Amino acid sequence: MASINLWITIPHHYAGWVRSYGMPDVWERFKDRLIIGPIAIVAFTILGLQFA
């Protein structure tokens, strides 16, 4: 089941990344969110793993 889920979701994530980071108009509109978002996700994940 996990392999089917990955087979379906990975192409959608890849298309979203290409659109977000590859299109200049979308990049300018969401630049702050696209930079701060992944940093915040990783930071909260590390913080959660330390206190779990």
PDB file of N, CA and C in Angstrom:
ATOM      1  N   MET A   1       0.815  -1.184   0.000  1.00  0.00           N
ATOM      2  CA  MET A   1       0.000   0.000   0.000  1.00  0.00           C
ATOM      3  C   MET A   1       0.866   1.258   0.000  1.00  0.00           C
ATOM      4  N   ALA A   2       1.957   1.216   0.761  1.00  0.00           N
ATOM      5  CA  ALA A   2       2.830   2.391   0.822  1.00  0.00           C
ATOM      6  C   ALA A   2       3.467   2.675  -0.533  1.00  0.00           C
ATOM      7  N   SER A   3       3.841   1.626  -1.254  1.00  0.00           N
ATOM      8  CA  SER A   3       4.477   1.849  -2.552  1.00  0.00           C
ATOM      9  C   SER A   3       3.498   2.460  -3.552  1.00  0.00           C
ATOM     10  N   ILE A   4       2.244   2.057  -3.489  1.00  0.00           N
ATOM     11  CA  ILE A   4       1.227   2.655  -4.366  1.00  0.00           C
ATOM     12  C   ILE A   4       1.030   4.118  -4.002  1.00  0.00           C
ATOM     13  N   ASN A   5       0.975   4.400  -2.712  1.00  0.00           N
ATOM     14  CA  ASN A   5       0.806   5.771  -2.265  1.00  0.00           C
ATOM     15  C   ASN A   5       1.970   6.642  -2.743  1.00  0.00           C
ATOM     16  N   LEU A   6       3.196   6.148  -2.623  1.00  0.00           N
ATOM     17  CA  LEU A   6       4.351   6.914  -3.092  1.00  0.00           C
ATOM     18  C   LEU A   6       4.338   7.072  -4.605  1.00  0.00           C
ATOM     19  N   TRP A   7       3.931   6.030  -5.311  1.00  0.00           N
ATOM     20  CA  TRP A   7       3.876   6.078  -6.767  1.00  0.00           C
ATOM     21  C   TRP A   7       2.919   7.170  -7.241  1.00  0.00           C
ATOM     22  N   ILE A   8       1.873   7.411  -6.480  1.00  0.00           N
ATOM     23  CA  ILE A   8       0.887   8.425  -6.850  1.00  0.00           C
ATOM     24  C   ILE A   8       1.311   9.812  -6.377  1.00  0.00           C
ATOM     25  N   THR A   9       1.815   9.932  -5.158  1.00  0.00           N
ATOM     26  CA  THR A   9       2.069  11.261  -4.600  1.00  0.00           C
ATOM     27  C   THR A   9       3.380  11.890  -5.052  1.00  0.00           C
ATOM     28  N   ILE A  10       4.412  11.104  -5.300  1.00  0.00           N
ATOM     29  CA  ILE A  10       5.702  11.689  -5.684  1.00  0.00           C
ATOM     30  C   ILE A  10       5.603  12.503  -6.978  1.00  0.00           C
ATOM     31  N   PRO A  11       4.958  12.025  -8.038  1.00  0.00           N
ATOM     32  CA  PRO A  11       4.842  12.875  -9.231  1.00  0.00           C
ATOM     33  C   PRO A  11       4.072  14.174  -8.975  1.00  0.00           C
ATOM     34  N   HIS A  12       3.072  14.123  -8.113  1.00  0.00           N
ATOM     35  CA  HIS A  12       2.328  15.343  -7.812  1.00  0.00           C
ATOM     36  C   HIS A  12       3.197  16.336  -7.043  1.00  0.00           C
ATOM     37  N   HIS A  13       3.983  15.842  -6.102  1.00  0.00           N
ATOM     38  CA  HIS A  13       4.890  16.729  -5.373  1.00  0.00           C
ATOM     39  C   HIS A  13       5.942  17.308  -6.318  1.00  0.00           C
ATOM     40  N   TYR A  14       6.470  16.480  -7.193  1.00  0.00           N
ATOM     41  CA  TYR A  14       7.478  16.949  -8.139  1.00  0.00           C
ATOM     42  C   TYR A  14       6.907  18.043  -9.042  1.00  0.00           C
ATOM     43  N   ALA A  15       5.703  17.835  -9.537  1.00  0.00           N
ATOM     44  CA  ALA A  15       5.076  18.849 -10.385  1.00  0.00           C
ATOM     45  C   ALA A  15       4.856  20.147  -9.615  1.00  0.00           C
ATOM     46  N   GLY A  16       4.486  20.035  -8.365  1.00  0.00           N
ATOM     47  CA  GLY A  16       4.318  21.235  -7.540  1.00  0.00           C
ATOM     48  C   GLY A  16       5.628  21.966  -7.327  1.00  0.00           C
ATOM     49  N   TRP A  17       6.717  21.212  -7.106  1.00  0.00           N
ATOM     50  CA  TRP A  17       8.031  21.842  -6.922  1.00  0.00           C
ATOM     51  C   TRP A  17       8.487  22.522  -8.203  1.00  0.00           C
ATOM     52  N   VAL A  18       8.295  21.869  -9.341  1.00  0.00           N
ATOM     53  CA  VAL A  18       8.695  22.467 -10.615  1.00  0.00           C
ATOM     54  C   VAL A  18       7.909  23.748 -10.850  1.00  0.00           C
ATOM     55  N   ARG A  19       6.620  23.708 -10.567  1.00  0.00           N
ATOM     56  CA  ARG A  19       5.799  24.901 -10.764  1.00  0.00           C
ATOM     57  C   ARG A  19       6.211  26.006  -9.805  1.00  0.00           C
ATOM     58  N   SER A  20       6.415  25.664  -8.547  1.00  0.00           N
ATOM     59  CA  SER A  20       6.711  26.675  -7.537  1.00  0.00           C
ATOM     60  C   SER A  20       8.085  27.298  -7.718  1.00  0.00           C
ATOM     61  N   TYR A  21       9.089  26.446  -7.907  1.00  0.00           N
ATOM     62  CA  TYR A  21      10.455  26.953  -7.965  1.00  0.00           C
ATOM     63  C   TYR A  21      10.903  27.289  -9.385  1.00  0.00           C
ATOM     64  N   GLY A  22      10.196  26.813 -10.397  1.00  0.00           N
ATOM     65  CA  GLY A  22      10.632  27.013 -11.772  1.00  0.00           C
ATOM     66  C   GLY A  22       9.939  28.122 -12.524  1.00  0.00           C
ATOM     67  N   MET A  23       8.796  28.573 -12.047  1.00  0.00           N
ATOM     68  CA  MET A  23       8.066  29.629 -12.748  1.00  0.00           C
ATOM     69  C   MET A  23       8.317  30.962 -12.045  1.00  0.00           C
ATOM     70  N   PRO A  24       8.902  31.922 -12.749  1.00  0.00           N
ATOM     71  CA  PRO A  24       9.283  33.183 -12.107  1.00  0.00           C
ATOM     72  C   PRO A  24       8.121  33.936 -11.457  1.00  0.00           C
ATOM     73  N   ASP A  25       6.947  33.938 -12.085  1.00  0.00           N
ATOM     74  CA  ASP A  25       5.830  34.689 -11.498  1.00  0.00           C
ATOM     75  C   ASP A  25       5.336  34.045 -10.207  1.00  0.00           C
ATOM     76  N   VAL A  26       5.297  32.721 -10.166  1.00  0.00           N
ATOM     77  CA  VAL A  26       4.889  32.024  -8.943  1.00  0.00           C
ATOM     78  C   VAL A  26       5.969  32.186  -7.877  1.00  0.00           C
ATOM     79  N   TRP A  27       7.239  32.127  -8.290  1.00  0.00           N
ATOM     80  CA  TRP A  27       8.346  32.294  -7.341  1.00  0.00           C
ATOM     81  C   TRP A  27       8.283  33.671  -6.676  1.00  0.00           C
ATOM     82  N   GLU A  28       8.059  34.714  -7.463  1.00  0.00           N
ATOM     83  CA  GLU A  28       7.989  36.064  -6.892  1.00  0.00           C
ATOM     84  C   GLU A  28       6.809  36.207  -5.938  1.00  0.00           C
ATOM     85  N   ARG A  29       5.704  35.580  -6.274  1.00  0.00           N
ATOM     86  CA  ARG A  29       4.500  35.711  -5.445  1.00  0.00           C
ATOM     87  C   ARG A  29       4.641  34.989  -4.108  1.00  0.00           C
ATOM     88  N   PHE A  30       5.253  33.817  -4.112  1.00  0.00           N
ATOM     89  CA  PHE A  30       5.310  32.985  -2.909  1.00  0.00           C
ATOM     90  C   PHE A  30       6.735  32.775  -2.391  1.00  0.00           C
ATOM     91  N   LYS A  31       7.675  33.656  -2.726  1.00  0.00           N
ATOM     92  CA  LYS A  31       9.083  33.446  -2.374  1.00  0.00           C
ATOM     93  C   LYS A  31       9.284  33.266  -0.873  1.00  0.00           C
ATOM     94  N   ASP A  32       8.683  34.125  -0.068  1.00  0.00           N
ATOM     95  CA  ASP A  32       8.861  34.022   1.384  1.00  0.00           C
ATOM     96  C   ASP A  32       8.371  32.680   1.910  1.00  0.00           C
ATOM     97  N   ARG A  33       7.204  32.263   1.474  1.00  0.00           N
ATOM     98  CA  ARG A  33       6.640  30.990   1.938  1.00  0.00           C
ATOM     99  C   ARG A  33       7.462  29.798   1.470  1.00  0.00           C
ATOM    100  N   LEU A  34       7.998  29.880   0.249  1.00  0.00           N
ATOM    101  CA  LEU A  34       8.766  28.762  -0.295  1.00  0.00           C
ATOM    102  C   LEU A  34      10.135  28.629   0.359  1.00  0.00           C
ATOM    103  N   ILE A  35      10.639  29.698   0.937  1.00  0.00           N
ATOM    104  CA  ILE A  35      11.924  29.631   1.636  1.00  0.00           C
ATOM    105  C   ILE A  35      11.713  29.295   3.110  1.00  0.00           C
ATOM    106  N   ILE A  36      10.798  30.003   3.759  1.00  0.00           N
ATOM    107  CA  ILE A  36      10.587  29.829   5.197  1.00  0.00           C
ATOM    108  C   ILE A  36       9.859  28.520   5.514  1.00  0.00           C
ATOM    109  N   GLY A  37       8.945  28.098   4.664  1.00  0.00           N
ATOM    110  CA  GLY A  37       8.150  26.898   4.914  1.00  0.00           C
ATOM    111  C   GLY A  37       8.972  25.639   5.145  1.00  0.00           C
ATOM    112  N   PRO A  38       9.847  25.258   4.204  1.00  0.00           N
ATOM    113  CA  PRO A  38      10.653  24.053   4.431  1.00  0.00           C
ATOM    114  C   PRO A  38      11.570  24.161   5.652  1.00  0.00           C
ATOM    115  N   ILE A  39      12.108  25.355   5.896  1.00  0.00           N
ATOM    116  CA  ILE A  39      12.958  25.539   7.081  1.00  0.00           C
ATOM    117  C   ILE A  39      12.143  25.317   8.349  1.00  0.00           C
ATOM    118  N   ALA A  40      10.931  25.866   8.394  1.00  0.00           N
ATOM    119  CA  ALA A  40      10.073  25.696   9.573  1.00  0.00           C
ATOM    120  C   ALA A  40       9.675  24.234   9.757  1.00  0.00           C
ATOM    121  N   ILE A  41       9.361  23.546   8.678  1.00  0.00           N
ATOM    122  CA  ILE A  41       8.964  22.137   8.777  1.00  0.00           C
ATOM    123  C   ILE A  41      10.107  21.297   9.342  1.00  0.00           C
ATOM    124  N   VAL A  42      11.313  21.496   8.827  1.00  0.00           N
ATOM    125  CA  VAL A  42      12.467  20.734   9.317  1.00  0.00           C
ATOM    126  C   VAL A  42      12.755  21.086  10.774  1.00  0.00           C
ATOM    127  N   ALA A  43      12.681  22.367  11.120  1.00  0.00           N
ATOM    128  CA  ALA A  43      12.955  22.781  12.499  1.00  0.00           C
ATOM    129  C   ALA A  43      11.946  22.177  13.470  1.00  0.00           C
ATOM    130  N   PHE A  44      10.663  22.224  13.128  1.00  0.00           N
ATOM    131  CA  PHE A  44       9.642  21.646  14.005  1.00  0.00           C
ATOM    132  C   PHE A  44       9.767  20.126  14.091  1.00  0.00           C
ATOM    133  N   THR A  45      10.180  19.484  13.005  1.00  0.00           N
ATOM    134  CA  THR A  45      10.384  18.035  13.032  1.00  0.00           C
ATOM    135  C   THR A  45      11.526  17.665  13.970  1.00  0.00           C
ATOM    136  N   ILE A  46      12.628  18.372  13.855  1.00  0.00           N
ATOM    137  CA  ILE A  46      13.770  18.111  14.747  1.00  0.00           C
ATOM    138  C   ILE A  46      13.388  18.390  16.192  1.00  0.00           C
ATOM    139  N   LEU A  47      12.701  19.489  16.428  1.00  0.00           N
ATOM    140  CA  LEU A  47      12.260  19.831  17.777  1.00  0.00           C
ATOM    141  C   LEU A  47      11.326  18.762  18.336  1.00  0.00           C
ATOM    142  N   GLY A  48      10.401  18.293  17.522  1.00  0.00           N
ATOM    143  CA  GLY A  48       9.479  17.251  17.958  1.00  0.00           C
ATOM    144  C   GLY A  48      10.173  15.935  18.257  1.00  0.00           C
ATOM    145  N   LEU A  49      11.174  15.585  17.453  1.00  0.00           N
ATOM    146  CA  LEU A  49      11.903  14.342  17.692  1.00  0.00           C
ATOM    147  C   LEU A  49      12.740  14.410  18.965  1.00  0.00           C
ATOM    148  N   GLN A  50      13.223  15.575  19.299  1.00  0.00           N
ATOM    149  CA  GLN A  50      14.021  15.712  20.518  1.00  0.00           C
ATOM    150  C   GLN A  50      13.164  15.591  21.773  1.00  0.00           C
ATOM    151  N   PHE A  51      11.928  16.057  21.706  1.00  0.00           N
ATOM    152  CA  PHE A  51      11.068  16.038  22.887  1.00  0.00           C
ATOM    153  C   PHE A  51      10.096  14.867  22.906  1.00  0.00           C
ATOM    154  N   ALA A  52      10.190  13.988  21.923  1.00  0.00           N
ATOM    155  CA  ALA A  52       9.281  12.838  21.880  1.00  0.00           C
ATOM    156  C   ALA A  52       9.738  11.740  22.811  1.00  0.00           C
TER     157      ALA A  52
END
